[in-house]
Coordinates of C-alpha atoms in Angstrom, one line a residue:
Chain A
X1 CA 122.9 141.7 80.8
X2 CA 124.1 145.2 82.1
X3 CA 122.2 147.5 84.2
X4 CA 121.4 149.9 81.5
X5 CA 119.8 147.0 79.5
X6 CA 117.7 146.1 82.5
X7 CA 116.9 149.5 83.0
X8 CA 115.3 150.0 78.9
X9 CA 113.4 146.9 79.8
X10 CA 112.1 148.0 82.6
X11 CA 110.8 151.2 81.1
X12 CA 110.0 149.2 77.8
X13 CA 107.3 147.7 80.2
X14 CA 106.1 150.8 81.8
X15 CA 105.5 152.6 78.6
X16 CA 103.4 150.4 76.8
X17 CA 100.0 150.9 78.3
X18 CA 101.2 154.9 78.7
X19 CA 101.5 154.6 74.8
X20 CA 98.4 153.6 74.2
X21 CA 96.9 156.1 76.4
X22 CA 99.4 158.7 74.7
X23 CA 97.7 157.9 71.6
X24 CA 94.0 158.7 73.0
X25 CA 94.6 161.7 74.7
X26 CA 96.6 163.1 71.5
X27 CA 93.3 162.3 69.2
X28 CA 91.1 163.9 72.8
X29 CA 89.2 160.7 73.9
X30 CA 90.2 161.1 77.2
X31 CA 90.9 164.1 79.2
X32 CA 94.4 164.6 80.5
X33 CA 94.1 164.3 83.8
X34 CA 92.6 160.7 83.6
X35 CA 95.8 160.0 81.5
X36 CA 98.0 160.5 84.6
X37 CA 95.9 159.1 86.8
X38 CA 95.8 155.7 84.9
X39 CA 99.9 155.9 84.5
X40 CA 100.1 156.1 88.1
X41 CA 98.0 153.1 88.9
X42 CA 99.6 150.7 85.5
X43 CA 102.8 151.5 87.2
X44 CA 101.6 150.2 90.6
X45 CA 99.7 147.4 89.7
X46 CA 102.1 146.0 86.7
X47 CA 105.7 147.2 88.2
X48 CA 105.4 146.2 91.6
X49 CA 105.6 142.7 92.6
X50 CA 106.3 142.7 96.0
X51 CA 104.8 144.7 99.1
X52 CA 105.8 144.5 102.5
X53 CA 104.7 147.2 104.8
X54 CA 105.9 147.6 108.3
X55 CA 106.7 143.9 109.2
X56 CA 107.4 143.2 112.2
X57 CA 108.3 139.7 113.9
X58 CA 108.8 138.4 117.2
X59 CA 110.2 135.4 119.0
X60 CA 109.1 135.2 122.3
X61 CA 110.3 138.6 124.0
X62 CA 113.0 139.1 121.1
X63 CA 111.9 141.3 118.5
X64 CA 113.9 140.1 115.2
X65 CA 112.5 142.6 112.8
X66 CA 111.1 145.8 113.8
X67 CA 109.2 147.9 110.9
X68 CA 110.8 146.7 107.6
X69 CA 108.8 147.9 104.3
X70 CA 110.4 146.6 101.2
X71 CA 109.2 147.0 97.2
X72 CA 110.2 145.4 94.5
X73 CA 109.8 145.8 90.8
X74 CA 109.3 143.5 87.8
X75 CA 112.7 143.4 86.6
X76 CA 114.7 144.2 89.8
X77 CA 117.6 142.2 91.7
X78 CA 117.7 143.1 95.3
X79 CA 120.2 142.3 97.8
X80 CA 119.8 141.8 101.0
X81 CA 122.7 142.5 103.5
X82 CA 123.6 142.8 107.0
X83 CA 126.0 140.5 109.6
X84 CA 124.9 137.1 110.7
X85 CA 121.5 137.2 113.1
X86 CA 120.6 140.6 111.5
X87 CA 117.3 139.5 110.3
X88 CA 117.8 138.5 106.8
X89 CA 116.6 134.9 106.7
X90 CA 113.5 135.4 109.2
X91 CA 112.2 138.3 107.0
X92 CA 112.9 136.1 103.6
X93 CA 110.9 133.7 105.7
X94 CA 107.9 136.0 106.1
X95 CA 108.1 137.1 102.4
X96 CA 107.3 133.8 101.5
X97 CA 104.5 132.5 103.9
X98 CA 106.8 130.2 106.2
X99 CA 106.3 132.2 109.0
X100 CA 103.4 135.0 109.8
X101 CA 104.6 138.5 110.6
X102 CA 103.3 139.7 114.0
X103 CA 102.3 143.2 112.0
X104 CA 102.8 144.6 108.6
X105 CA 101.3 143.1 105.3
X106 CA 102.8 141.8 102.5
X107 CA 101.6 141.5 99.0
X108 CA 102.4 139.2 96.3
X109 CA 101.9 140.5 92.8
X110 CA 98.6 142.4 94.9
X111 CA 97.5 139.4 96.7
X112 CA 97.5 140.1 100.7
X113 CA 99.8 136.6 101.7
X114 CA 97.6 136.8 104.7
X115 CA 94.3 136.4 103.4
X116 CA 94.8 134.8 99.9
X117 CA 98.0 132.7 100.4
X118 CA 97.3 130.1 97.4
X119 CA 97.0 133.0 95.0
X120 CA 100.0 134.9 96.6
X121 CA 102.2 132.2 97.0
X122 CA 101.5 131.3 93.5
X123 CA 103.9 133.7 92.4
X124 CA 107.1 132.8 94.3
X125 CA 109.6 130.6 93.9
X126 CA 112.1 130.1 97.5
X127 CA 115.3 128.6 98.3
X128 CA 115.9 128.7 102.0
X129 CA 118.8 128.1 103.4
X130 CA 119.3 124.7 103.3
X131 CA 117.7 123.7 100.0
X132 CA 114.5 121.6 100.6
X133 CA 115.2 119.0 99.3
X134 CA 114.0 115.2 99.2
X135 CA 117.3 112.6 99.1
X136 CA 115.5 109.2 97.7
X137 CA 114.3 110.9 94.8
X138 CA 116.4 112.1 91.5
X139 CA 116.7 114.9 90.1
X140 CA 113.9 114.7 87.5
X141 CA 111.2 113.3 90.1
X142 CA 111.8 115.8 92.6
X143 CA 111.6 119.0 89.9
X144 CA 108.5 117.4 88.6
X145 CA 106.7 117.1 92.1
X146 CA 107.9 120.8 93.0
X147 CA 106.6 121.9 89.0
X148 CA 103.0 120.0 90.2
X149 CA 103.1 121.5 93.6
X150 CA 103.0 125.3 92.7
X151 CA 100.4 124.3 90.1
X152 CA 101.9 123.7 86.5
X153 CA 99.6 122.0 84.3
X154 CA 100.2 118.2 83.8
X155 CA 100.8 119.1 79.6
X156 CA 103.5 121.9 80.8
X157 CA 105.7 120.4 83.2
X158 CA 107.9 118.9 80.8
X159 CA 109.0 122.1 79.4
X160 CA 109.1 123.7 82.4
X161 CA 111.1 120.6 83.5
X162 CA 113.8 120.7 80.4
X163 CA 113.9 124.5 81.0
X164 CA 114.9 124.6 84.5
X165 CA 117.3 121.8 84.0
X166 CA 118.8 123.2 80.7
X167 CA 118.9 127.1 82.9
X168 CA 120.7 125.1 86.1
X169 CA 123.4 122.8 84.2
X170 CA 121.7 120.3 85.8
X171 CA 120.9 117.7 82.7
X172 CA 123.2 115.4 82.9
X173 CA 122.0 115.1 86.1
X174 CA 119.0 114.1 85.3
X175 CA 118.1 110.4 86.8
X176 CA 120.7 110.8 89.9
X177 CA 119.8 110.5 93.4
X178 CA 119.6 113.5 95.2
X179 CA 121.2 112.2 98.0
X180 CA 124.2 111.4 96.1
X181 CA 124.6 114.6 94.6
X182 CA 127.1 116.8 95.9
X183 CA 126.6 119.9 97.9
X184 CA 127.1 122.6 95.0
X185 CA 124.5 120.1 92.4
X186 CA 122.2 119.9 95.6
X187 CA 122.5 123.7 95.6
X188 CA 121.6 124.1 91.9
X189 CA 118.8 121.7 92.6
X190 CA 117.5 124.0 95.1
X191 CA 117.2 126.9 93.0
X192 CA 116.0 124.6 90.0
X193 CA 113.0 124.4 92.4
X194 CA 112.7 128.1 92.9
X195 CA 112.5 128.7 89.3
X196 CA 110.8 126.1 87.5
X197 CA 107.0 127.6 87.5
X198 CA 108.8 130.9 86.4
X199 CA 107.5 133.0 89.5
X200 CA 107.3 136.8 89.5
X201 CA 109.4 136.9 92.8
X202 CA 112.1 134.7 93.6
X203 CA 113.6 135.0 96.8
X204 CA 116.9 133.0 97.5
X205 CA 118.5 132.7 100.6
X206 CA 122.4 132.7 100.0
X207 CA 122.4 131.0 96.8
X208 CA 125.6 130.7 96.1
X209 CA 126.7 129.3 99.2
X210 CA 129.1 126.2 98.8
X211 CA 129.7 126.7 95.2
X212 CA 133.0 126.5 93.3
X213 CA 134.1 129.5 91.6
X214 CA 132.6 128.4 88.2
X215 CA 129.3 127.5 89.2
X216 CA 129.3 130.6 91.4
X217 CA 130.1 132.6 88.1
X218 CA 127.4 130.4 86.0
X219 CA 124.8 130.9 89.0
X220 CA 125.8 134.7 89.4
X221 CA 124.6 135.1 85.6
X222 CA 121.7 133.2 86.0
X223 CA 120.2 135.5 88.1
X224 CA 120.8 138.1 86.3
X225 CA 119.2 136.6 83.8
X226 CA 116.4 135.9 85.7
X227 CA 116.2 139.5 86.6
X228 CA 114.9 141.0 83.8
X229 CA 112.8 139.2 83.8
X230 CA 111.7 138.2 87.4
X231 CA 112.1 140.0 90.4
X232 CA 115.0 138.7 93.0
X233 CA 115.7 138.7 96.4
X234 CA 119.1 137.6 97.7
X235 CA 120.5 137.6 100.6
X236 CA 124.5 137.3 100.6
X237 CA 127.6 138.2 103.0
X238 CA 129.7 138.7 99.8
X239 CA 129.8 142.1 99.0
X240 CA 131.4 141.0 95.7
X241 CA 128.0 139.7 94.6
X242 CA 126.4 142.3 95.3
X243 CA 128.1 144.7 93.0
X244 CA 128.2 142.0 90.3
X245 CA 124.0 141.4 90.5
X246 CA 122.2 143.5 92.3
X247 CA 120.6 147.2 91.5
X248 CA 119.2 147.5 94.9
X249 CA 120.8 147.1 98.2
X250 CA 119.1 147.5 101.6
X251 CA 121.2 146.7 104.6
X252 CA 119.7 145.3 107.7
X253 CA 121.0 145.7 111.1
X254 CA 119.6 144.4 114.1
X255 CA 116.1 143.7 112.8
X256 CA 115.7 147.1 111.3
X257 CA 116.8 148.4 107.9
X258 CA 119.9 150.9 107.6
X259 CA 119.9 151.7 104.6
X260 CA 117.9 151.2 100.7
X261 CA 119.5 152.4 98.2
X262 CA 120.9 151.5 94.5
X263 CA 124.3 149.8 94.1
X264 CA 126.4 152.8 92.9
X265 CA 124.9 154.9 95.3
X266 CA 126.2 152.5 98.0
X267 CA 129.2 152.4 95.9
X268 CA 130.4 155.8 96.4
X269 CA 128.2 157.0 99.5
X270 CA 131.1 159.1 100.3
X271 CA 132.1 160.2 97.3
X272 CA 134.6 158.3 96.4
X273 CA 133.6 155.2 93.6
X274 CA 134.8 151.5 94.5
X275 CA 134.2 151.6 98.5
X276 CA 131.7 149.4 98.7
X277 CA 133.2 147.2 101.4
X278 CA 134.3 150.1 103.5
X279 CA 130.8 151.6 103.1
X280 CA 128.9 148.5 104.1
X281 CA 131.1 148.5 107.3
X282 CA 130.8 151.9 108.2
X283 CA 126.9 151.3 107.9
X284 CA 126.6 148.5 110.0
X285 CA 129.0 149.5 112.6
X286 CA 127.8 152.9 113.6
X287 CA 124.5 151.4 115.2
X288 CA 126.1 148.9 117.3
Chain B
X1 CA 97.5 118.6 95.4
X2 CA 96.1 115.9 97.7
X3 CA 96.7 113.4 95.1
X4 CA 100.2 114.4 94.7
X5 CA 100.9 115.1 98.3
X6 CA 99.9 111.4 98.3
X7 CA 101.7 109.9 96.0
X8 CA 105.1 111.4 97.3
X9 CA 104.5 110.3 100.7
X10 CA 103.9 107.0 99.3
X11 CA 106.4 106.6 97.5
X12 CA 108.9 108.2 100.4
X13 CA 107.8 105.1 102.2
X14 CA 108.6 102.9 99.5
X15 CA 111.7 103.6 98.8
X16 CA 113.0 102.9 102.1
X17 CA 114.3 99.8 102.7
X18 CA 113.6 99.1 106.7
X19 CA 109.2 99.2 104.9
X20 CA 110.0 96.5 102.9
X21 CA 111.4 94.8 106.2
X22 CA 108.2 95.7 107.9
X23 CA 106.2 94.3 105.4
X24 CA 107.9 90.9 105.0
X25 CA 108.3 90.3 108.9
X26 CA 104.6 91.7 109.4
X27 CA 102.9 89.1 106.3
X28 CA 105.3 86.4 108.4
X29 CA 103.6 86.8 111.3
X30 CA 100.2 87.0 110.1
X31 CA 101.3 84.0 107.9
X32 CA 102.5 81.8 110.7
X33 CA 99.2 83.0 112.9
X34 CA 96.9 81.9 110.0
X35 CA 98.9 78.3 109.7
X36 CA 98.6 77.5 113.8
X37 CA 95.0 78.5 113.8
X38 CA 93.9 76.4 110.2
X39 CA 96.0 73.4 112.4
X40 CA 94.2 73.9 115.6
X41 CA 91.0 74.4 113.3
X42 CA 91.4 71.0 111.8
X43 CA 92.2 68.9 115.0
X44 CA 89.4 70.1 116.8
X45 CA 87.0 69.5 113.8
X46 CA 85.6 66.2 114.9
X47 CA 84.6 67.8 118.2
X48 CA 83.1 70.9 116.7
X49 CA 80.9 68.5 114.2
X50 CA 79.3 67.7 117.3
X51 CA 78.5 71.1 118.4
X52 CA 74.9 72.8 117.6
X53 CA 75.6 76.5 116.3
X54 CA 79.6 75.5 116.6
X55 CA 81.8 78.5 115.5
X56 CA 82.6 78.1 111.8
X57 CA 85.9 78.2 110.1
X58 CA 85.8 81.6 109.3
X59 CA 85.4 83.2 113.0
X60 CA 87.3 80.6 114.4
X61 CA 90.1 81.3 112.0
X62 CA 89.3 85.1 110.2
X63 CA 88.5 86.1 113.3
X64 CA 91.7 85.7 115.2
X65 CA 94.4 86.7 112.2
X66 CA 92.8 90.1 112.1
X67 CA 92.7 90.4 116.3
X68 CA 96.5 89.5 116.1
X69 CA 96.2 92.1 112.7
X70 CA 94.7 94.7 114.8
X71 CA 97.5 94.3 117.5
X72 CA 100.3 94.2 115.3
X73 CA 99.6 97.1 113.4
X74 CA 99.0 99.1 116.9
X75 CA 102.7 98.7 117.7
X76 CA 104.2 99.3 114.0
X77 CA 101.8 102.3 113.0
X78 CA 104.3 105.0 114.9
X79 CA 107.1 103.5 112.8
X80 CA 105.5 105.0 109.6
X81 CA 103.6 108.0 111.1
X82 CA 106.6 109.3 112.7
X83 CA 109.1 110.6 109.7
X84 CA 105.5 112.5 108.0
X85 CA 105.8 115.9 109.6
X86 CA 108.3 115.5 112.2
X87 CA 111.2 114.6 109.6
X88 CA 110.1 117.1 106.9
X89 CA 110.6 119.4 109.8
X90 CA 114.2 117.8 110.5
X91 CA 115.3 117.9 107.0
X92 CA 113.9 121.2 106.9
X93 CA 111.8 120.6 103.7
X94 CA 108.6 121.8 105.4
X95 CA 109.4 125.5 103.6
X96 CA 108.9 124.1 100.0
X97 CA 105.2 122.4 101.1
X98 CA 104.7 126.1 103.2
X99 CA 105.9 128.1 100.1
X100 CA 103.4 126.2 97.8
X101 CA 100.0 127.3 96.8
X102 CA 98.5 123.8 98.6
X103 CA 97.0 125.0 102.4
X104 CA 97.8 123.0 105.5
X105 CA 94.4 121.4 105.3
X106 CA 95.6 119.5 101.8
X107 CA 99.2 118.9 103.3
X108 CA 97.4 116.9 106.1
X109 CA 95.0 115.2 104.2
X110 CA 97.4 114.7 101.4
X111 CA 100.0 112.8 104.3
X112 CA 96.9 111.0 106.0
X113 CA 95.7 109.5 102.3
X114 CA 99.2 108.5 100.9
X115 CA 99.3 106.8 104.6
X116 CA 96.3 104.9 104.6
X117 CA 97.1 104.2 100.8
X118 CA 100.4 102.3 102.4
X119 CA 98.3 100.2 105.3
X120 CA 95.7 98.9 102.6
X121 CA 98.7 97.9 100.6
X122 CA 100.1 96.5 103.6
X123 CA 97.2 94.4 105.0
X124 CA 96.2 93.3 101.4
X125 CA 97.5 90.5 101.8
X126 CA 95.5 89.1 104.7
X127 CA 92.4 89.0 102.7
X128 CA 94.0 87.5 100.1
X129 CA 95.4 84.4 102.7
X130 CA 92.3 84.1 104.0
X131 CA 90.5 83.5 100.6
X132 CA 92.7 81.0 99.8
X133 CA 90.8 78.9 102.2
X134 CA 87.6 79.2 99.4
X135 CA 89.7 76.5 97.9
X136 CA 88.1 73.7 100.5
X137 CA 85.5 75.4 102.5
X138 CA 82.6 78.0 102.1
X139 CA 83.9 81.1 104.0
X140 CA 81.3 83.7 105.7
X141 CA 82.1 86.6 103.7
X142 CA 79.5 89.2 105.9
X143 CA 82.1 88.4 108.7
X144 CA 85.3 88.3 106.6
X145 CA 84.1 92.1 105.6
X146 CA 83.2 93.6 108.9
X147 CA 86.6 92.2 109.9
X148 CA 88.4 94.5 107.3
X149 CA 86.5 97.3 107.4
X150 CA 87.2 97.5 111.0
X151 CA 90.9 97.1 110.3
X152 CA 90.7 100.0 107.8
X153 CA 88.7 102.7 110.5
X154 CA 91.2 101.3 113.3
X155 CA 94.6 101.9 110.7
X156 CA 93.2 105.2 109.8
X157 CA 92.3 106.0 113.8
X158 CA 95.8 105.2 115.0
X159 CA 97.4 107.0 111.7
X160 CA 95.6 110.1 112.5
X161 CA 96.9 109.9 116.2
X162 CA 100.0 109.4 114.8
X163 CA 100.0 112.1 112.1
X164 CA 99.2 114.3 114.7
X165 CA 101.9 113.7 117.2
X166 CA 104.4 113.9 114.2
X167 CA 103.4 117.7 113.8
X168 CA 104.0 118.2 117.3
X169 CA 108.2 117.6 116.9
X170 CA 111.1 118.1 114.9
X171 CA 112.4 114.3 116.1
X172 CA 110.7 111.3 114.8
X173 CA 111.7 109.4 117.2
X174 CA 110.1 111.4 119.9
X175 CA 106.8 111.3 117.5
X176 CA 107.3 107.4 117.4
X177 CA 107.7 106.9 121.1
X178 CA 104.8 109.2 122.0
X179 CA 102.1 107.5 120.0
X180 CA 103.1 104.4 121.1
X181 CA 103.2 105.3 124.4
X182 CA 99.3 107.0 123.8
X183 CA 98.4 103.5 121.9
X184 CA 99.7 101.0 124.3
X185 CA 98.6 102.9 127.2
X186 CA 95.0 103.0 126.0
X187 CA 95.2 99.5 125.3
X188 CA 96.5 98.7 128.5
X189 CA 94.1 100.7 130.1
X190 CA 91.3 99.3 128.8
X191 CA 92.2 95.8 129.4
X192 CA 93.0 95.8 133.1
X193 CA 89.8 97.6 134.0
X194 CA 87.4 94.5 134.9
X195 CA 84.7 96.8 135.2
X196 CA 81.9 96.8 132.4
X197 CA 81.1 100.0 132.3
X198 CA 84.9 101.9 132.7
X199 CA 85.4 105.0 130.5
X200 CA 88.6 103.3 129.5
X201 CA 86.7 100.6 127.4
X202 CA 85.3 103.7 125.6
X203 CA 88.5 105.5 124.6
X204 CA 89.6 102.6 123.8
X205 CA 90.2 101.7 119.8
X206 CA 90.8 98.1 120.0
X207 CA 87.7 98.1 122.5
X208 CA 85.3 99.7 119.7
X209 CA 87.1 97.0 116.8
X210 CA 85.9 93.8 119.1
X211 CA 82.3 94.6 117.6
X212 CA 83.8 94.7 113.9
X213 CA 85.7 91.4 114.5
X214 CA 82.2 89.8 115.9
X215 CA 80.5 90.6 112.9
X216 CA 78.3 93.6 114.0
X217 CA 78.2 96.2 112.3
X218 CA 77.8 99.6 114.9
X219 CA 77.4 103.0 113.7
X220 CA 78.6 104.4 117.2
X221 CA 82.1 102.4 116.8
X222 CA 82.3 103.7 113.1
X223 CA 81.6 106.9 114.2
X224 CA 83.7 106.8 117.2
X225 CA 87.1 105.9 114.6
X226 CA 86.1 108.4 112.5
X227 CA 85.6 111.2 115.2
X228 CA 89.1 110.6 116.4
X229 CA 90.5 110.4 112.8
X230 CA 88.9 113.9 112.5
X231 CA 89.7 115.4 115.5
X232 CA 93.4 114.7 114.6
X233 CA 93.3 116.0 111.8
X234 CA 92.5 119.1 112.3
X235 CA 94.8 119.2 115.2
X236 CA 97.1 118.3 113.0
X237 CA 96.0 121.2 110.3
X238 CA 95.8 124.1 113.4
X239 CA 99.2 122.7 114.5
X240 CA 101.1 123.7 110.8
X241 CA 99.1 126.6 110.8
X242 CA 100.1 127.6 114.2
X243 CA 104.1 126.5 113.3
X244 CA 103.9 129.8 111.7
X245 CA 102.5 131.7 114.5
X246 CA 104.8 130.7 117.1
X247 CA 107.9 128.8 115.9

């Protein structure tokens, strides 16, 4: 699906409560005032599905990630970018509850991750970095104890099962060991997991690491699929990807974020279209 | 959650092939115990006939397969608690368990169940050895019970140590070698004090399970299993919670 697609259905989503309110305000129920009021908090509370605020994350007297806020919207791929060490896996880490920011607050779909972690984490779906995954069971087992595990009804699992397979290639797959599965079908089993109780955030550390070209390509369009109707996080050293995927792009540097911006603005930051790479080094290089 | 947490433990033990080992080699043991005590039992019959009050066939046989029980299952108990947290943490699967909506209470608990569900699988069969001697004799079943139930509060006691150690490292091994190095010394401990009244007798598991394998039941050696038990636990919760804090 293109970005302009994505785009309509992101504002396709926005405008139906502002319709309705359109409506009332036309016929005077309501005053006006109230009308924008109420946009302003439907957008916040049905748009944004991800909050962090001023994270900040320590490991002994190394500070990894020094004041990082990110957003995200229903419908929105972001990529994450920066050189090895930068920070991105430890902050995807804290996104999802693995480890506890020192400061800052993040909020799942409005739920503080802090203080209500089983409704928060509820709503994500995470491949790390070395797909969690356990060897003696197959492929069917292990997607039906992850589908049980973020709290699928027993009557739903199957369908969520046949879906995530069906979305991952992954069905004649179906009844093999894990552990015997190469690394790319261990990869796609990985991000079967992350996707299988259709979460409103999924946040996937280098997904497409150790594929082949094709299942890179089928992977690439998965995602965005799942991003219209999901959010994404991704985190990637292929620059490639990100124009192909992503709308959003924040670099990280150090532990701190250089830049947040859309893809085509990174794209031509100077000016000039098609200098993504050259932007992306320019970016990270000056701060060193 | 628990349940499920459960059954995939469980079945993670399962489906490895060095349990089945355990089990076979463990009920061999126990099996080749039973058969030199029922033979001693026999020869010394006549004499015992003579006896007034003359221990009976049940604590002179039971009685010692569930001692020998109690010993063997202190020395194989790290084997199985050591891969529950330390090797999620090595295969680096802990972040799908973290991730979930489940809390680190229900991880724990769900680990310590599906456990405790493998150790009541695994010393089924002693009961069922011991019953078979129903066939010629009248067994004392009151004794025969306390004997179990022991077993299960001492299993779940050393489990719980052991669960506890395993969420201390990222190396199984280290986790194995640990508890067994906490569960023997105890032991040890407590059975080269002479004294009556040393503090090791009272730290001591298998001190507390000599009561159970008499026969008498004792609420302060129940509650003395299940204080450890929960004490570990909890350790064992605050130290996955704390994994976050400080890893």
């Amino acid at each position: 699906m293109s970005l302009a697609a994505v785009n309509a259905k992101n504002s396709e989503v926005k405008s139906k409560p502002v319709g309705f309110l359109m409506h009332a305000a036309i016929f005077g129920y309501i005053p006006r005032s109230f009308f924008y009021a109420n946009f302003l908090v439907s957008n916040l509370t049905s748009a944004l599905t991800l909050e962090a605020a001023h994270l900040t994350r320590r490991f002994g007297k190394n500070t990894v990630i020094y004041d990082i806020s990110l957003q995200l919207k229903r419908g929105e791929v972001l990529g994450l970018l920066g050189h090895n060490g930068a920070g991105k896996s430890t902050t995807m880490q804290m996104l999802t509850g693995c480890l506890a920011p020192d400061s800052g607050t993040i909020k799942i779909c409005g739920f503080d991750l802090q203080r209500q972690p089983t409704l928060a984490k509820a709503h994500i779906g995470y491949l790390p970095e070395t797909p969690p995954l356990y060897k003696e069971f197959c492929v069917q087992d292990y997607l039906i104890f992850a589908a049980k595990l973020r709290g699928i009804k027993a009557n739903e699992v199957s369908s969520a099962l046949d879906l995530a397979l069906q979305r991952c290639g992954l069905n004649d797959k179906r009844h093999t060991l894990i552990g015997t599965l190469s690394k790319g079908y261990q990869q796609r089993v990985g991000i079967a997991q992350a996707i299988i109780h259709q979460p409103a955030v999924i946040i996937l550390d280098e997904p497409t690491v150790g594929l082949d070209p094709a299942q890179i390509r089928d992977i690439r369009t998965l995602i965005r699929e799942l991003g219209t109707a999901h959010s994404v996080i991704l985190s990637t050293h292929l620059l490639g990807e990100v124009a192909s995927i992503c709308d959003r792009v924040e670099i990280l540097q150090r532990g701190t974020l250089v830049y947040s911006g859309t893809t085509s603005e990174l794209d031509k930051l100077n000016g000039v279209a098609g200098q993504l790479e050259e932007n992306f080094i320019r970016l990270t290089e000056v701060k060193i | 959650m628990i349940r499920l947490i459960a059954a995939r433990e469980l079945r993670a033990l399962l489906s490895m092939p060095s349990t089945w080992w355990v089990l076979a080699g463990l009920q061999f043991m126990l099996a080749w115990i039973f058969l030199t005590r029922l033979d001693a039992f026999l020869e010394i019959q006549p004499q015992l006939a003579q006896i007034a009050n003359a221990p009976g066939v049940t604590a002179s046989i039971a009685r010692d397969v569930c001692n020998v029980a109690a010993l063997l299952l202190m020395l194989l108990t790290p084997m199985f608690t050591m891969r529950l947290i330390a090797e999620e943490r090595r295969n680096q699967t802990l972040p799908l368990l973290l991730s979930s909506p489940v809390s680190s209470g229900q991880i724990v608990l769900g680990k310590f169940i599906g456990l405790m569900g493998f150790f009541v699988l695994l010393m089924s069969t002693t009961p069922l050895m011991l019953l078979s001697l129903q066939l010629g004799t009248t067994l004392d079943f009151g004794l025969l019970c306390s004997n179990l139930f022991g077993l299960i509060l001492l299993t779940s006691c050393y489990a719980a140590v052991g669960l506890y150690i395993s969420s201390l490292t990222a190396q199984p091994i280290i986790a194995a070698v640990s508890t067994l190095a906490i569960l023997l010394g105890v032991w040890l401990a407590d059975m080269s004090s002479s004294a009556l009244d040393s503090p090791w007798h009272q730290v001591s598991p298998l001190y507390h399970f000599q009561n159970f394998s008499n026969g008498l039941l004792d609420t302060g050696d129940a509650s003395f299993f299940v204080l450890v038990s929960g004490v570990c636990l909890l350790l064992a919760m605050q130290r996955l919670n704390s994994h976050r804090l400080h890893q």
